[in-house]
């Protein structure tokens, strides 16, 4: 079975600071990788996803993530955060070819201060 | 209504009550999911339905009983719950559940408290 670890549970940044949120998974086979975001008072929504190809994927609102297979990692990055990026961020994986059964990490609460 | 809706948004019930959670998707999808989100724990997949057929039961206790009468509606029937079942229950839908390439769209959740 897969598992996902998000090491940072709470992150506080000032506006314009750079962001990197860690995500590591454990699974021996091929995986699909996702980052979801939940803004205050809103639904979980997809930020970006990786299936195959270029390991650097770009998502909405200037976010990107890099898949490093050797490290079983899929870290989320943004060069310059904004106050509106305050949200909870969830990393998720599913086993490629194993159906659409997502395994989530515990989430990282990001607060961006003005 | 657009997207995925869930009712009620909040529910308080006693351990001997029977209640149901409802989820409806307006996206034309064929797969629907129930997740449980407890405090400080990851979202846990509970059930998956694909084209109205249950394809996944993630070892969920029988006091939780799902029902999927059609591809647009999903219910979670609750009976004889325990206080540790208090959590946020999220519904999601996707185009189908046969592959892992389909984005899941989430509803706002039902906050359940069991007294």
CSV table of C-alpha atoms in Angstrom, one decimal:
chain,number,residue,atom,x,y,z
A,1,UNK,CA,0.0,0.0,0.0
A,2,UNK,CA,1.1,3.5,-0.7
A,3,UNK,CA,1.7,6.2,2.0
A,4,UNK,CA,2.5,9.9,1.7
A,5,UNK,CA,4.5,12.0,4.1
A,6,UNK,CA,4.3,15.8,4.3
A,7,UNK,CA,6.9,16.9,6.7
A,8,UNK,CA,5.9,20.5,7.2
A,9,UNK,CA,2.6,20.8,9.0
A,10,UNK,CA,2.6,24.5,9.4
A,11,UNK,CA,4.5,27.1,7.4
A,12,UNK,CA,4.5,30.8,7.8
A,13,UNK,CA,6.0,33.0,5.2
A,14,UNK,CA,6.1,36.7,4.3
A,15,UNK,CA,4.8,37.9,1.0
A,16,UNK,CA,7.3,37.5,-1.8
A,17,UNK,CA,9.2,34.8,0.0
A,18,UNK,CA,9.9,31.5,-1.9
A,19,UNK,CA,7.9,28.4,-1.0
A,20,UNK,CA,8.9,24.8,-1.0
A,21,UNK,CA,6.6,22.1,0.6
A,22,UNK,CA,7.9,18.6,0.9
A,23,UNK,CA,6.1,15.5,-0.2
A,24,UNK,CA,7.5,12.0,-0.1
A,25,UNK,CA,5.7,8.8,-0.9
A,26,UNK,CA,6.4,5.1,-0.4
A,27,UNK,CA,5.4,2.8,-3.2
A,28,UNK,CA,7.5,0.4,-5.2
A,29,UNK,CA,5.7,0.8,-8.5
A,30,UNK,CA,4.8,3.6,-10.9
A,31,UNK,CA,2.7,6.4,-9.4
A,32,UNK,CA,0.6,9.4,-10.4
A,33,UNK,CA,1.2,12.4,-8.2
A,34,UNK,CA,-1.1,15.3,-7.3
A,35,UNK,CA,-1.1,18.4,-5.3
A,36,UNK,CA,-4.5,19.7,-4.0
A,37,UNK,CA,-5.2,23.0,-2.3
A,38,UNK,CA,-8.0,24.0,0.0
A,39,UNK,CA,-8.4,27.8,0.4
A,40,UNK,CA,-10.3,29.0,3.5
A,41,UNK,CA,-14.0,28.2,3.2
A,42,UNK,CA,-13.6,26.5,-0.2
A,43,UNK,CA,-13.5,23.0,-1.6
A,44,UNK,CA,-10.4,21.0,-2.2
A,45,UNK,CA,-9.2,21.7,-5.7
A,46,UNK,CA,-6.5,20.4,-8.0
A,47,UNK,CA,-3.3,22.5,-8.1
A,48,UNK,CA,-1.2,20.3,-10.4
A,49,UNK,CA,-0.6,16.7,-11.4
A,50,UNK,CA,2.2,14.5,-12.8
A,51,UNK,CA,1.6,11.3,-14.8
A,52,UNK,CA,4.7,10.9,-16.9
A,53,UNK,CA,7.2,12.9,-19.1
A,54,UNK,CA,8.9,16.1,-17.9
A,55,UNK,CA,9.3,15.7,-14.2
A,56,UNK,CA,8.9,19.5,-13.7
A,57,UNK,CA,5.2,20.2,-13.9
A,58,UNK,CA,3.5,23.6,-13.8
A,59,UNK,CA,0.1,24.2,-12.3
A,60,UNK,CA,-2.3,27.0,-11.6
A,61,UNK,CA,-1.3,30.3,-9.9
A,62,UNK,CA,2.4,30.0,-10.5
A,63,UNK,CA,2.9,26.8,-8.6
A,64,UNK,CA,5.2,24.0,-9.9
A,65,UNK,CA,6.3,20.7,-8.6
A,66,UNK,CA,9.3,18.4,-9.4
A,67,UNK,CA,9.1,14.7,-9.4
A,68,UNK,CA,12.4,13.1,-8.3
A,69,UNK,CA,12.0,9.4,-8.7
A,70,UNK,CA,15.2,8.4,-6.9
A,71,UNK,CA,14.0,10.3,-3.9
A,72,UNK,CA,10.3,9.3,-4.1
A,73,UNK,CA,9.6,13.0,-3.8
A,74,UNK,CA,7.2,15.5,-5.4
A,75,UNK,CA,7.9,18.8,-3.8
A,76,UNK,CA,5.7,21.9,-4.4
A,77,UNK,CA,7.4,25.2,-5.1
A,78,UNK,CA,6.5,28.8,-5.8
A,79,UNK,CA,9.1,31.5,-6.3
A,80,UNK,CA,7.1,34.3,-4.7
A,81,UNK,CA,4.1,33.7,-2.5
A,82,UNK,CA,1.2,36.0,-2.1
A,83,UNK,CA,-1.2,36.6,0.8
A,84,UNK,CA,-3.9,34.8,-1.3
A,85,UNK,CA,-1.8,31.6,-1.3
A,86,UNK,CA,-2.8,31.1,2.4
A,87,UNK,CA,-4.4,27.7,2.3
A,88,UNK,CA,-3.9,24.0,3.2
A,89,UNK,CA,-1.9,22.0,0.7
A,90,UNK,CA,-2.3,18.3,0.2
A,91,UNK,CA,0.0,15.9,-1.6
A,92,UNK,CA,-1.7,12.7,-3.0
A,93,UNK,CA,-0.6,9.7,-5.0
A,94,UNK,CA,-2.3,6.7,-6.7
A,95,UNK,CA,-0.8,3.6,-8.2
A,96,UNK,CA,-0.7,4.0,-12.0
A,97,UNK,CA,-3.0,1.3,-13.4
A,98,UNK,CA,-4.5,0.7,-10.0
A,99,UNK,CA,-7.6,2.7,-10.4
A,100,UNK,CA,-8.3,6.2,-9.1
A,101,UNK,CA,-7.7,5.5,-5.4
A,102,UNK,CA,-5.9,8.5,-3.9
A,103,UNK,CA,-3.7,8.3,-0.9
A,104,UNK,CA,-3.3,11.7,0.8
A,105,UNK,CA,-0.7,13.2,3.1
A,106,UNK,CA,-1.7,15.0,6.2
A,107,UNK,CA,-1.5,18.4,4.6
A,108,UNK,CA,0.5,21.5,5.2
A,109,UNK,CA,-1.1,24.7,6.5
A,110,UNK,CA,0.5,27.7,4.8
A,111,UNK,CA,0.0,31.2,6.2
A,112,UNK,CA,1.3,34.1,4.2
A,113,UNK,CA,1.7,37.3,6.1
A,114,UNK,CA,1.6,40.8,4.6
B,1,UNK,CA,-26.0,24.0,-8.7
B,2,UNK,CA,-22.6,23.3,-10.1
B,3,UNK,CA,-19.8,20.9,-9.2
B,4,UNK,CA,-20.3,18.6,-6.2
B,5,UNK,CA,-22.8,19.4,-3.5
B,6,UNK,CA,-23.2,17.7,-0.1
B,7,UNK,CA,-26.0,17.9,2.4
B,8,UNK,CA,-26.2,18.5,5.2
B,9,UNK,CA,-23.2,20.6,5.8
B,10,UNK,CA,-23.3,19.9,9.6
B,11,UNK,CA,-24.8,16.9,11.4
B,12,UNK,CA,-25.0,16.1,15.1
B,13,UNK,CA,-26.3,12.7,16.0
B,14,UNK,CA,-26.5,10.3,18.9
B,15,UNK,CA,-25.0,6.9,18.9
B,16,UNK,CA,-28.4,5.2,18.5
B,17,UNK,CA,-29.6,7.5,15.6
B,18,UNK,CA,-29.8,6.6,11.9
B,19,UNK,CA,-29.0,9.4,9.5
B,20,UNK,CA,-27.8,9.7,5.9
B,21,UNK,CA,-25.4,12.0,4.1
B,22,UNK,CA,-26.1,13.0,0.5
B,23,UNK,CA,-23.8,13.9,-2.3
B,24,UNK,CA,-24.8,15.0,-5.8
B,25,UNK,CA,-22.5,15.8,-8.7
B,26,UNK,CA,-23.5,18.0,-11.6
B,27,UNK,CA,-20.4,17.3,-13.8
B,28,UNK,CA,-21.6,14.3,-15.8
B,29,UNK,CA,-19.1,12.0,-14.1
B,30,UNK,CA,-19.3,8.3,-13.7
B,31,UNK,CA,-17.3,7.7,-10.5
B,32,UNK,CA,-18.0,8.9,-7.0
B,33,UNK,CA,-16.1,8.6,-3.8
B,34,UNK,CA,-16.5,8.9,0.0
B,35,UNK,CA,-13.5,10.1,2.1
B,36,UNK,CA,-13.2,10.6,5.8
B,37,UNK,CA,-11.0,13.5,7.2
B,38,UNK,CA,-10.3,13.2,10.9
B,39,UNK,CA,-8.4,15.8,12.9
B,40,UNK,CA,-4.6,15.6,12.2
B,41,UNK,CA,-5.0,12.5,10.0
B,42,UNK,CA,-4.8,12.2,6.2
B,43,UNK,CA,-8.0,12.0,4.1
B,44,UNK,CA,-8.9,8.3,4.1
B,45,UNK,CA,-10.7,6.8,1.1
B,46,UNK,CA,-13.7,4.9,2.3
B,47,UNK,CA,-15.7,3.8,-0.8
B,48,UNK,CA,-15.5,4.1,-4.6
B,49,UNK,CA,-18.3,3.7,-7.1
B,50,UNK,CA,-17.7,3.4,-10.8
B,51,UNK,CA,-20.7,3.4,-13.1
B,52,UNK,CA,-22.9,2.7,-10.0
B,53,UNK,CA,-21.0,-0.4,-9.0
B,54,UNK,CA,-19.0,-0.4,-5.8
B,55,UNK,CA,-15.3,-1.1,-6.7
B,56,UNK,CA,-13.6,-0.3,-3.4
B,57,UNK,CA,-14.5,-0.7,0.3
B,58,UNK,CA,-11.4,0.3,2.3
B,59,UNK,CA,-12.2,-1.9,5.3
B,60,UNK,CA,-14.9,0.4,6.5
B,61,UNK,CA,-17.1,-0.7,9.4
B,62,UNK,CA,-20.5,-1.9,8.5
B,63,UNK,CA,-22.1,0.9,10.5
B,64,UNK,CA,-21.3,3.0,7.4
B,65,UNK,CA,-23.4,1.8,4.4
B,66,UNK,CA,-23.0,3.5,1.0
B,67,UNK,CA,-25.6,3.7,-1.7
B,68,UNK,CA,-25.2,4.8,-5.3
B,69,UNK,CA,-28.6,4.8,-7.1
B,70,UNK,CA,-27.2,6.5,-10.2
B,71,UNK,CA,-24.0,8.1,-11.4
B,72,UNK,CA,-25.1,11.5,-10.0
B,73,UNK,CA,-26.0,10.6,-6.5
B,74,UNK,CA,-24.2,9.0,-3.6
B,75,UNK,CA,-25.4,8.4,-0.1
B,76,UNK,CA,-23.7,7.3,3.1
B,77,UNK,CA,-26.1,5.8,5.6
B,78,UNK,CA,-25.1,6.0,9.2
B,79,UNK,CA,-26.2,3.9,12.1
B,80,UNK,CA,-25.0,3.0,15.6
B,81,UNK,CA,-22.0,5.3,15.2
B,82,UNK,CA,-19.3,5.8,17.7
B,83,UNK,CA,-17.8,9.2,19.0
B,84,UNK,CA,-14.6,8.4,17.1
B,85,UNK,CA,-16.6,8.5,13.9
B,86,UNK,CA,-16.9,12.3,14.3
B,87,UNK,CA,-15.1,13.8,11.3
B,88,UNK,CA,-15.5,15.7,8.0
B,89,UNK,CA,-16.9,13.4,5.3
B,90,UNK,CA,-16.0,14.4,1.8
B,91,UNK,CA,-17.6,13.3,-1.4
B,92,UNK,CA,-15.8,13.5,-4.7
B,93,UNK,CA,-16.4,12.6,-8.3
B,94,UNK,CA,-14.4,12.0,-11.4
B,95,UNK,CA,-14.9,11.0,-15.0
B,96,UNK,CA,-14.4,7.4,-14.1
B,97,UNK,CA,-12.4,5.4,-11.6
B,98,UNK,CA,-10.9,2.8,-13.9
B,99,UNK,CA,-7.6,4.7,-14.3
B,100,UNK,CA,-5.7,7.0,-12.1
B,101,UNK,CA,-5.6,9.8,-14.6
B,102,UNK,CA,-8.9,11.5,-13.8
B,103,UNK,CA,-9.0,14.6,-11.6
B,104,UNK,CA,-11.3,14.2,-8.6
B,105,UNK,CA,-13.6,17.1,-7.8
B,106,UNK,CA,-14.5,17.5,-4.2
B,107,UNK,CA,-17.6,18.7,-2.4
B,108,UNK,CA,-17.6,21.0,0.7
B,109,UNK,CA,-18.0,18.1,3.1
B,110,UNK,CA,-20.4,17.2,5.9
B,111,UNK,CA,-19.1,17.9,9.4
B,112,UNK,CA,-20.4,15.0,11.5
B,113,UNK,CA,-20.4,15.0,15.3
B,114,UNK,CA,-21.4,11.8,17.2
B,115,UNK,CA,-22.4,12.4,20.8
